[in-house]
Amino acid sequence: MATAVYPGSFDPITLGHIDIIKRLTPLYDEVVVLVSYSPHKNYLFTAEERKEFLRSNLLDLKNVRVDVHQGLTVDYLKKIKAKVIVRGLRAVVDFEYEMAMASMNKKLFPDIETALFFASPDCYYISSRAIKEIARYGGNLNGLVPPNIQPILLEKLKLPT
Ligand code: ADP
């Protein structure tokens, strides 16, 4: 059975992430969306909140599950006996980081491969970081994040007027 693991911060989930996940489902038997947690990183939302935002927006995709992991992604793959890590590429700026990460993961666990998916033309400019900046100023998040995430984000980040 071919399983793809799609790791990321998902802080928060965007329509760009969902686009990648939907494109993965017909290609793999199982897709695990892996919410990464590192005590050294600052997140807006807790790992459980990020997981719930993903879960609530992926209910109709039957071969997708969401999990949380603290530590090396390759250790998670070893644990569930998966061989494929999926990442998304938005622009050239993503490339260097993703290539270094893929090479490091290969060094740590030679059996795994990283599959890179190009962002769709409608999504290549969407990032969690930009979303948070827009939310901070009460901007319109339509077409950028799922509808149920919009009020939560605005509530959490909107500057007092
Ligand atoms: P990380 O902090 O691990 O980079 P992100 O949540 O920002 O996590 O992204 C997870 C993965 O999804 C990364 O490979 C990133 O390049 C990819 N990604 C993020 N936004 C998009 C998008 N709009 N289209 C395609 N891929 C994306």
Short mmCIF file of N, CA and C and ligand atoms in Angstrom, two decimals:
data_model
loop_
_atom_site.label_atom_id
_atom_site.label_comp_id
_atom_site.label_asym_id
_atom_site.label_seq_id
_atom_site.Cartn_x
_atom_site.Cartn_y
_atom_site.Cartn_z
N MET A 1 0.84 -1.20 0.00
CA MET A 1 0.00 0.00 0.00
C MET A 1 0.88 1.25 0.00
N ALA A 2 0.62 2.18 -0.91
CA ALA A 2 1.46 3.38 -0.99
C ALA A 2 0.85 4.51 -0.15
N THR A 3 1.66 4.96 0.78
CA THR A 3 1.21 6.04 1.66
C THR A 3 2.08 7.26 1.41
N ALA A 4 1.44 8.42 1.29
CA ALA A 4 2.18 9.68 1.18
C ALA A 4 2.01 10.45 2.48
N VAL A 5 3.12 10.98 2.98
CA VAL A 5 3.06 11.80 4.19
C VAL A 5 3.33 13.25 3.78
N TYR A 6 2.40 14.12 4.07
CA TYR A 6 2.52 15.54 3.72
C TYR A 6 2.73 16.34 5.02
N PRO A 7 3.99 16.63 5.35
CA PRO A 7 4.25 17.32 6.62
C PRO A 7 4.29 18.84 6.45
N GLY A 8 3.95 19.54 7.50
CA GLY A 8 4.03 21.00 7.46
C GLY A 8 3.57 21.60 8.77
N SER A 9 3.70 22.91 8.86
CA SER A 9 3.23 23.61 10.07
C SER A 9 1.72 23.80 10.01
N PHE A 10 1.19 24.10 8.82
CA PHE A 10 -0.24 24.34 8.64
C PHE A 10 -0.77 25.32 9.69
N ASP A 11 -0.10 26.46 9.79
CA ASP A 11 -0.40 27.43 10.86
C ASP A 11 -0.89 28.74 10.28
N PRO A 12 -2.09 28.83 9.74
CA PRO A 12 -3.11 27.79 9.66
C PRO A 12 -3.16 27.18 8.26
N ILE A 13 -4.05 26.20 8.13
CA ILE A 13 -4.35 25.59 6.83
C ILE A 13 -4.79 26.68 5.85
N THR A 14 -4.38 26.54 4.59
CA THR A 14 -4.81 27.48 3.54
C THR A 14 -5.42 26.67 2.39
N LEU A 15 -6.01 27.38 1.44
CA LEU A 15 -6.55 26.68 0.27
C LEU A 15 -5.42 26.10 -0.58
N GLY A 16 -4.21 26.63 -0.43
CA GLY A 16 -3.04 26.06 -1.13
C GLY A 16 -2.72 24.66 -0.62
N HIS A 17 -2.76 24.49 0.71
CA HIS A 17 -2.54 23.16 1.29
C HIS A 17 -3.64 22.19 0.81
N ILE A 18 -4.89 22.66 0.87
CA ILE A 18 -6.01 21.78 0.51
C ILE A 18 -5.90 21.35 -0.95
N ASP A 19 -5.46 22.28 -1.79
CA ASP A 19 -5.29 21.95 -3.21
C ASP A 19 -4.30 20.79 -3.39
N ILE A 20 -3.18 20.87 -2.68
CA ILE A 20 -2.18 19.79 -2.78
C ILE A 20 -2.78 18.47 -2.27
N ILE A 21 -3.45 18.53 -1.13
CA ILE A 21 -4.00 17.29 -0.53
C ILE A 21 -5.02 16.64 -1.48
N LYS A 22 -5.88 17.47 -2.08
CA LYS A 22 -6.89 16.92 -3.01
C LYS A 22 -6.23 16.27 -4.22
N ARG A 23 -5.13 16.83 -4.67
CA ARG A 23 -4.44 16.26 -5.83
C ARG A 23 -3.72 14.96 -5.46
N LEU A 24 -3.40 14.80 -4.18
CA LEU A 24 -2.70 13.58 -3.74
C LEU A 24 -3.63 12.38 -3.63
N THR A 25 -4.89 12.65 -3.26
CA THR A 25 -5.78 11.52 -2.91
C THR A 25 -5.96 10.48 -4.02
N PRO A 26 -6.05 10.87 -5.32
CA PRO A 26 -6.21 9.79 -6.31
C PRO A 26 -4.90 9.05 -6.60
N LEU A 27 -3.78 9.59 -6.13
CA LEU A 27 -2.48 9.01 -6.48
C LEU A 27 -1.94 8.02 -5.45
N TYR A 28 -2.42 8.13 -4.23
CA TYR A 28 -1.91 7.27 -3.15
C TYR A 28 -3.07 6.56 -2.46
N ASP A 29 -2.78 5.38 -1.91
CA ASP A 29 -3.82 4.67 -1.16
C ASP A 29 -4.21 5.45 0.09
N GLU A 30 -3.17 5.99 0.73
CA GLU A 30 -3.44 6.73 1.96
C GLU A 30 -2.58 8.00 1.98
N VAL A 31 -3.18 9.09 2.44
CA VAL A 31 -2.45 10.35 2.58
C VAL A 31 -2.51 10.74 4.06
N VAL A 32 -1.33 10.93 4.65
CA VAL A 32 -1.27 11.39 6.04
C VAL A 32 -0.81 12.83 6.03
N VAL A 33 -1.66 13.71 6.50
CA VAL A 33 -1.27 15.12 6.64
C VAL A 33 -0.69 15.25 8.04
N LEU A 34 0.59 15.59 8.10
CA LEU A 34 1.31 15.53 9.37
C LEU A 34 1.58 16.93 9.91
N VAL A 35 0.92 17.26 10.99
CA VAL A 35 1.12 18.56 11.62
C VAL A 35 2.41 18.47 12.44
N SER A 36 3.41 19.26 12.03
CA SER A 36 4.66 19.17 12.77
C SER A 36 4.65 20.15 13.93
N TYR A 37 5.29 19.70 14.98
CA TYR A 37 5.38 20.53 16.18
C TYR A 37 6.82 20.54 16.64
N SER A 38 7.37 21.73 16.81
CA SER A 38 8.73 21.85 17.36
C SER A 38 8.68 22.85 18.50
N PRO A 39 9.22 22.49 19.66
CA PRO A 39 9.19 23.42 20.79
C PRO A 39 10.00 24.69 20.51
N HIS A 40 10.85 24.66 19.48
CA HIS A 40 11.70 25.83 19.18
C HIS A 40 11.02 26.80 18.23
N LYS A 41 9.85 26.45 17.71
CA LYS A 41 9.17 27.32 16.76
C LYS A 41 7.98 28.01 17.42
N ASN A 42 7.72 29.22 16.95
CA ASN A 42 6.54 29.95 17.45
C ASN A 42 5.37 29.74 16.50
N TYR A 43 4.30 29.19 17.02
CA TYR A 43 3.11 28.99 16.21
C TYR A 43 2.00 29.90 16.71
N LEU A 44 1.10 30.26 15.81
CA LEU A 44 -0.07 31.02 16.23
C LEU A 44 -1.07 30.09 16.91
N PHE A 45 -1.22 28.89 16.35
CA PHE A 45 -2.18 27.93 16.87
C PHE A 45 -1.46 26.70 17.43
N THR A 46 -2.08 26.05 18.41
CA THR A 46 -1.49 24.83 18.97
C THR A 46 -1.57 23.71 17.93
N ALA A 47 -0.80 22.67 18.16
CA ALA A 47 -0.81 21.54 17.22
C ALA A 47 -2.21 20.94 17.14
N GLU A 48 -2.89 20.85 18.28
CA GLU A 48 -4.25 20.28 18.29
C GLU A 48 -5.22 21.16 17.51
N GLU A 49 -5.07 22.49 17.64
CA GLU A 49 -5.94 23.40 16.87
C GLU A 49 -5.65 23.24 15.38
N ARG A 50 -4.37 23.20 15.01
CA ARG A 50 -4.01 23.07 13.59
C ARG A 50 -4.53 21.75 13.03
N LYS A 51 -4.46 20.71 13.85
CA LYS A 51 -4.98 19.40 13.43
C LYS A 51 -6.48 19.47 13.21
N GLU A 52 -7.19 20.11 14.12
CA GLU A 52 -8.64 20.20 14.02
C GLU A 52 -9.07 21.03 12.80
N PHE A 53 -8.33 22.10 12.50
CA PHE A 53 -8.65 22.91 11.31
C PHE A 53 -8.50 22.06 10.04
N LEU A 54 -7.48 21.23 10.01
CA LEU A 54 -7.29 20.34 8.86
C LEU A 54 -8.41 19.31 8.80
N ARG A 55 -8.61 18.63 9.93
CA ARG A 55 -9.60 17.55 9.98
C ARG A 55 -10.97 18.03 9.52
N SER A 56 -11.40 19.19 10.03
CA SER A 56 -12.74 19.68 9.71
C SER A 56 -12.89 20.04 8.23
N ASN A 57 -11.78 20.26 7.55
CA ASN A 57 -11.86 20.62 6.13
C ASN A 57 -11.52 19.48 5.18
N LEU A 58 -11.24 18.31 5.76
CA LEU A 58 -10.85 17.18 4.91
C LEU A 58 -11.78 15.99 5.09
N LEU A 59 -12.93 16.24 5.73
CA LEU A 59 -13.85 15.15 6.08
C LEU A 59 -14.32 14.36 4.87
N ASP A 60 -14.45 15.02 3.72
CA ASP A 60 -14.99 14.32 2.54
C ASP A 60 -13.92 13.50 1.81
N LEU A 61 -12.68 13.60 2.24
CA LEU A 61 -11.60 12.84 1.58
C LEU A 61 -11.32 11.58 2.40
N LYS A 62 -11.81 10.45 1.90
CA LYS A 62 -11.85 9.24 2.72
C LYS A 62 -10.48 8.62 2.99
N ASN A 63 -9.52 8.83 2.10
CA ASN A 63 -8.21 8.20 2.34
C ASN A 63 -7.19 9.17 2.94
N VAL A 64 -7.71 10.19 3.61
CA VAL A 64 -6.81 11.17 4.25
C VAL A 64 -6.99 11.10 5.76
N ARG A 65 -5.87 11.08 6.47
CA ARG A 65 -5.98 11.26 7.92
C ARG A 65 -4.96 12.29 8.37
N VAL A 66 -5.21 12.86 9.54
CA VAL A 66 -4.36 13.94 10.05
C VAL A 66 -3.71 13.45 11.34
N ASP A 67 -2.43 13.72 11.49
CA ASP A 67 -1.73 13.30 12.70
C ASP A 67 -0.79 14.42 13.13
N VAL A 68 -0.34 14.36 14.35
CA VAL A 68 0.60 15.35 14.88
C VAL A 68 1.89 14.63 15.23
N HIS A 69 3.02 15.28 14.94
CA HIS A 69 4.30 14.64 15.26
C HIS A 69 5.31 15.67 15.75
N GLN A 70 5.98 15.32 16.83
CA GLN A 70 7.08 16.15 17.31
C GLN A 70 8.36 15.38 17.06
N GLY A 71 9.29 15.97 16.32
CA GLY A 71 10.55 15.28 16.04
C GLY A 71 10.79 15.22 14.55
N LEU A 72 11.69 14.32 14.15
CA LEU A 72 12.06 14.22 12.74
C LEU A 72 10.95 13.55 11.94
N THR A 73 10.67 14.14 10.79
CA THR A 73 9.63 13.57 9.92
C THR A 73 9.99 12.14 9.52
N VAL A 74 11.28 11.91 9.26
CA VAL A 74 11.68 10.56 8.81
C VAL A 74 11.39 9.51 9.88
N ASP A 75 11.46 9.89 11.14
CA ASP A 75 11.14 8.93 12.21
C ASP A 75 9.66 8.55 12.17
N TYR A 76 8.84 9.53 11.82
CA TYR A 76 7.40 9.23 11.68
C TYR A 76 7.19 8.26 10.51
N LEU A 77 7.88 8.52 9.40
CA LEU A 77 7.73 7.63 8.24
C LEU A 77 8.17 6.20 8.58
N LYS A 78 9.28 6.10 9.31
CA LYS A 78 9.76 4.77 9.72
C LYS A 78 8.70 4.07 10.55
N LYS A 79 8.11 4.84 11.48
CA LYS A 79 7.12 4.27 12.41
C LYS A 79 5.92 3.70 11.65
N ILE A 80 5.44 4.42 10.65
CA ILE A 80 4.25 3.92 9.95
C ILE A 80 4.61 3.16 8.66
N LYS A 81 5.92 2.95 8.46
CA LYS A 81 6.43 2.22 7.28
C LYS A 81 6.02 2.89 5.96
N ALA A 82 6.14 4.20 5.90
CA ALA A 82 5.84 4.94 4.66
C ALA A 82 7.16 5.33 4.00
N LYS A 83 7.10 5.56 2.69
CA LYS A 83 8.34 5.83 1.95
C LYS A 83 8.33 7.17 1.21
N VAL A 84 7.19 7.86 1.22
CA VAL A 84 7.10 9.08 0.40
C VAL A 84 6.71 10.30 1.25
N ILE A 85 7.55 11.32 1.15
CA ILE A 85 7.23 12.62 1.76
C ILE A 85 6.79 13.54 0.62
N VAL A 86 5.71 14.23 0.81
CA VAL A 86 5.25 15.19 -0.22
C VAL A 86 5.42 16.61 0.30
N ARG A 87 5.93 17.47 -0.56
CA ARG A 87 6.00 18.89 -0.23
C ARG A 87 5.51 19.68 -1.44
N GLY A 88 5.17 20.93 -1.20
CA GLY A 88 4.68 21.77 -2.29
C GLY A 88 5.72 22.80 -2.68
N LEU A 89 5.74 23.15 -3.95
CA LEU A 89 6.67 24.18 -4.44
C LEU A 89 5.85 25.34 -5.00
N ARG A 90 6.02 26.50 -4.40
CA ARG A 90 5.29 27.67 -4.90
C ARG A 90 6.11 28.45 -5.91
N ALA A 91 7.35 28.69 -5.57
CA ALA A 91 8.19 29.52 -6.44
C ALA A 91 9.63 29.10 -6.25
N VAL A 92 10.53 29.73 -6.97
CA VAL A 92 11.95 29.36 -6.89
C VAL A 92 12.46 29.48 -5.46
N VAL A 93 11.92 30.43 -4.71
CA VAL A 93 12.40 30.61 -3.34
C VAL A 93 12.17 29.37 -2.48
N ASP A 94 11.15 28.60 -2.78
CA ASP A 94 10.91 27.36 -2.02
C ASP A 94 11.93 26.28 -2.38
N PHE A 95 12.47 26.38 -3.58
CA PHE A 95 13.24 25.27 -4.14
C PHE A 95 14.48 24.91 -3.32
N GLU A 96 15.27 25.93 -2.98
CA GLU A 96 16.53 25.66 -2.27
C GLU A 96 16.28 24.97 -0.94
N TYR A 97 15.29 25.48 -0.22
CA TYR A 97 14.97 24.92 1.08
C TYR A 97 14.48 23.48 0.94
N GLU A 98 13.58 23.27 -0.03
CA GLU A 98 13.01 21.94 -0.21
C GLU A 98 14.06 20.93 -0.68
N MET A 99 14.99 21.40 -1.53
CA MET A 99 16.01 20.49 -2.01
C MET A 99 16.96 20.08 -0.87
N ALA A 100 17.34 21.06 -0.05
CA ALA A 100 18.22 20.75 1.09
C ALA A 100 17.52 19.80 2.05
N MET A 101 16.25 20.05 2.29
CA MET A 101 15.47 19.21 3.20
C MET A 101 15.34 17.79 2.66
N ALA A 102 15.06 17.68 1.36
CA ALA A 102 14.92 16.35 0.74
C ALA A 102 16.24 15.60 0.81
N SER A 103 17.35 16.30 0.57
CA SER A 103 18.67 15.65 0.61
C SER A 103 19.00 15.20 2.02
N MET A 104 18.68 16.04 2.99
CA MET A 104 18.96 15.68 4.39
C MET A 104 18.12 14.48 4.80
N ASN A 105 16.86 14.48 4.42
CA ASN A 105 15.99 13.35 4.77
C ASN A 105 16.48 12.06 4.11
N LYS A 106 16.99 12.18 2.89
CA LYS A 106 17.52 11.01 2.17
C LYS A 106 18.75 10.47 2.89
N LYS A 107 19.56 11.41 3.40
CA LYS A 107 20.77 11.02 4.14
C LYS A 107 20.38 10.28 5.42
N LEU A 108 19.34 10.78 6.08
CA LEU A 108 18.92 10.18 7.34
C LEU A 108 18.24 8.83 7.13
N PHE A 109 17.54 8.70 5.99
CA PHE A 109 16.73 7.50 5.75
C PHE A 109 16.70 7.27 4.23
N PRO A 110 17.72 6.56 3.69
CA PRO A 110 17.88 6.45 2.24
C PRO A 110 16.69 5.84 1.50
N ASP A 111 15.85 5.11 2.19
CA ASP A 111 14.71 4.46 1.50
C ASP A 111 13.61 5.43 1.10
N ILE A 112 13.61 6.62 1.67
CA ILE A 112 12.47 7.50 1.38
C ILE A 112 12.75 8.42 0.19
N GLU A 113 11.67 8.81 -0.46
CA GLU A 113 11.75 9.78 -1.56
C GLU A 113 10.88 10.98 -1.20
N THR A 114 11.31 12.15 -1.67
CA THR A 114 10.47 13.34 -1.52
C THR A 114 9.85 13.65 -2.87
N ALA A 115 8.54 13.76 -2.90
CA ALA A 115 7.83 14.13 -4.13
C ALA A 115 7.40 15.59 -4.01
N LEU A 116 7.80 16.39 -5.00
CA LEU A 116 7.46 17.81 -4.96
C LEU A 116 6.32 18.09 -5.92
N PHE A 117 5.32 18.78 -5.42
CA PHE A 117 4.15 19.12 -6.24
C PHE A 117 4.14 20.63 -6.47
N PHE A 118 4.04 21.03 -7.73
CA PHE A 118 3.94 22.45 -8.03
C PHE A 118 2.61 22.99 -7.56
N ALA A 119 2.63 24.18 -6.98
CA ALA A 119 1.39 24.85 -6.60
C ALA A 119 0.55 25.08 -7.85
N SER A 120 -0.76 25.02 -7.70
CA SER A 120 -1.66 25.33 -8.81
C SER A 120 -1.59 26.83 -9.11
N PRO A 121 -1.86 27.21 -10.36
CA PRO A 121 -1.80 28.64 -10.71
C PRO A 121 -2.67 29.53 -9.81
N ASP A 122 -3.79 28.97 -9.31
CA ASP A 122 -4.67 29.76 -8.44
C ASP A 122 -4.17 29.89 -7.02
N CYS A 123 -3.15 29.12 -6.66
CA CYS A 123 -2.75 29.03 -5.24
C CYS A 123 -1.30 29.39 -4.97
N TYR A 124 -0.50 29.64 -6.00
CA TYR A 124 0.95 29.71 -5.79
C TYR A 124 1.36 30.87 -4.87
N TYR A 125 0.50 31.87 -4.76
CA TYR A 125 0.85 33.05 -3.95
C TYR A 125 0.32 32.96 -2.52
N ILE A 126 -0.32 31.85 -2.18
CA ILE A 126 -0.93 31.73 -0.84
C ILE A 126 0.07 31.11 0.14
N SER A 127 0.30 31.78 1.25
CA SER A 127 1.14 31.21 2.31
C SER A 127 0.49 31.51 3.66
N SER A 128 0.73 30.66 4.63
CA SER A 128 0.17 30.87 5.97
C SER A 128 0.66 32.20 6.52
N ARG A 129 1.89 32.52 6.20
CA ARG A 129 2.48 33.77 6.70
C ARG A 129 1.73 35.00 6.17
N ALA A 130 1.45 35.01 4.87
CA ALA A 130 0.73 36.13 4.27
C ALA A 130 -0.69 36.21 4.82
N ILE A 131 -1.29 35.04 5.02
CA ILE A 131 -2.66 34.98 5.56
C ILE A 131 -2.72 35.68 6.92
N LYS A 132 -1.72 35.39 7.76
CA LYS A 132 -1.71 35.97 9.11
C LYS A 132 -1.56 37.49 9.04
N GLU A 133 -0.76 37.94 8.09
CA GLU A 133 -0.55 39.38 7.92
C GLU A 133 -1.87 40.06 7.50
N ILE A 134 -2.58 39.42 6.58
CA ILE A 134 -3.86 39.98 6.12
C ILE A 134 -4.86 40.01 7.28
N ALA A 135 -4.90 38.91 8.04
CA ALA A 135 -5.85 38.81 9.15
C ALA A 135 -5.57 39.88 10.21
N ARG A 136 -4.31 40.17 10.43
CA ARG A 136 -3.92 41.17 11.42
C ARG A 136 -4.57 42.53 11.14
N TYR A 137 -4.75 42.80 9.86
CA TYR A 137 -5.33 44.09 9.48
C TYR A 137 -6.79 43.95 9.05
N GLY A 138 -7.39 42.81 9.41
CA GLY A 138 -8.81 42.61 9.15
C GLY A 138 -9.14 42.50 7.67
N GLY A 139 -8.17 42.09 6.86
CA GLY A 139 -8.38 42.00 5.40
C GLY A 139 -9.28 40.84 5.01
N ASN A 140 -9.66 40.84 3.74
CA ASN A 140 -10.59 39.83 3.22
C ASN A 140 -9.85 38.52 2.93
N LEU A 141 -10.28 37.46 3.59
CA LEU A 141 -9.59 36.17 3.45
C LEU A 141 -10.33 35.21 2.52
N ASN A 142 -11.36 35.71 1.84
CA ASN A 142 -12.10 34.85 0.90
C ASN A 142 -11.17 34.31 -0.17
N GLY A 143 -11.30 33.01 -0.45
CA GLY A 143 -10.48 32.41 -1.50
C GLY A 143 -9.05 32.13 -1.08
N LEU A 144 -8.75 32.35 0.19
CA LEU A 144 -7.39 32.10 0.69
C LEU A 144 -7.36 31.01 1.76
N VAL A 145 -8.34 31.05 2.65
CA VAL A 145 -8.45 30.01 3.69
C VAL A 145 -9.88 29.48 3.69
N PRO A 146 -10.09 28.27 4.23
CA PRO A 146 -11.45 27.74 4.28
C PRO A 146 -12.36 28.65 5.11
N PRO A 147 -13.66 28.71 4.76
CA PRO A 147 -14.57 29.63 5.44
C PRO A 147 -14.60 29.48 6.97
N ASN A 148 -14.50 28.25 7.49
CA ASN A 148 -14.61 28.11 8.96
C ASN A 148 -13.38 28.64 9.69
N ILE A 149 -12.29 28.86 8.97
CA ILE A 149 -11.05 29.35 9.61
C ILE A 149 -11.03 30.89 9.66
N GLN A 150 -11.77 31.51 8.74
CA GLN A 150 -11.71 32.98 8.64
C GLN A 150 -12.05 33.70 9.95
N PRO A 151 -13.22 33.40 10.57
CA PRO A 151 -13.54 34.14 11.80
C PRO A 151 -12.57 33.84 12.94
N ILE A 152 -12.08 32.61 12.99
CA ILE A 152 -11.16 32.23 14.07
C ILE A 152 -9.87 33.04 13.95
N LEU A 153 -9.39 33.15 12.72
CA LEU A 153 -8.14 33.90 12.47
C LEU A 153 -8.31 35.38 12.77
N LEU A 154 -9.42 35.92 12.27
CA LEU A 154 -9.64 37.36 12.48
C LEU A 154 -9.77 37.67 13.96
N GLU A 155 -10.48 36.80 14.66
CA GLU A 155 -10.68 36.98 16.10
C GLU A 155 -9.34 36.95 16.83
N LYS A 156 -8.49 36.02 16.41
CA LYS A 156 -7.21 35.83 17.11
C LYS A 156 -6.22 36.97 16.83
N LEU A 157 -6.29 37.51 15.61
CA LEU A 157 -5.22 38.43 15.20
C LEU A 157 -5.61 39.89 15.00
N LYS A 158 -6.89 40.15 14.84
CA LYS A 158 -7.27 41.50 14.45
C LYS A 158 -6.80 42.52 15.49
N LEU A 159 -6.20 43.58 14.97
CA LEU A 159 -5.72 44.63 15.87
C LEU A 159 -6.92 45.37 16.45
N PRO A 160 -6.82 45.76 17.73
CA PRO A 160 -7.93 46.53 18.30
C PRO A 160 -8.09 47.86 17.55
N THR A 161 -9.34 48.29 17.32
CA THR A 161 -9.52 49.54 16.57
C THR A 161 -9.71 50.72 17.50
P1 ADP B 1 6.39 24.52 6.66
O1 ADP B 1 6.41 25.51 7.78
O2 ADP B 1 6.79 23.14 7.02
O3 ADP B 1 7.02 24.98 5.36
P2 ADP B 1 3.78 25.06 5.58
O4 ADP B 1 2.53 24.78 6.33
O5 ADP B 1 4.11 26.49 5.32
O6 ADP B 1 4.85 24.30 6.39
O7 ADP B 1 3.76 24.30 4.19
C1 ADP B 1 3.77 22.89 4.11
C2 ADP B 1 4.13 22.51 2.69
O8 ADP B 1 3.11 22.99 1.81
C3 ADP B 1 5.44 23.13 2.19
O9 ADP B 1 6.07 22.19 1.34
C4 ADP B 1 5.00 24.34 1.40
O10 ADP B 1 5.91 24.66 0.36
C5 ADP B 1 3.68 23.81 0.81
N1 ADP B 1 2.76 24.89 0.51
C6 ADP B 1 2.39 25.91 1.31
N2 ADP B 1 1.52 26.72 0.70
C7 ADP B 1 1.33 26.21 -0.54
C8 ADP B 1 0.56 26.60 -1.69
N3 ADP B 1 -0.15 27.73 -1.69
N4 ADP B 1 0.60 25.82 -2.79
C9 ADP B 1 1.37 24.71 -2.81
N5 ADP B 1 2.14 24.28 -1.76
C10 ADP B 1 2.12 25.02 -0.65
#
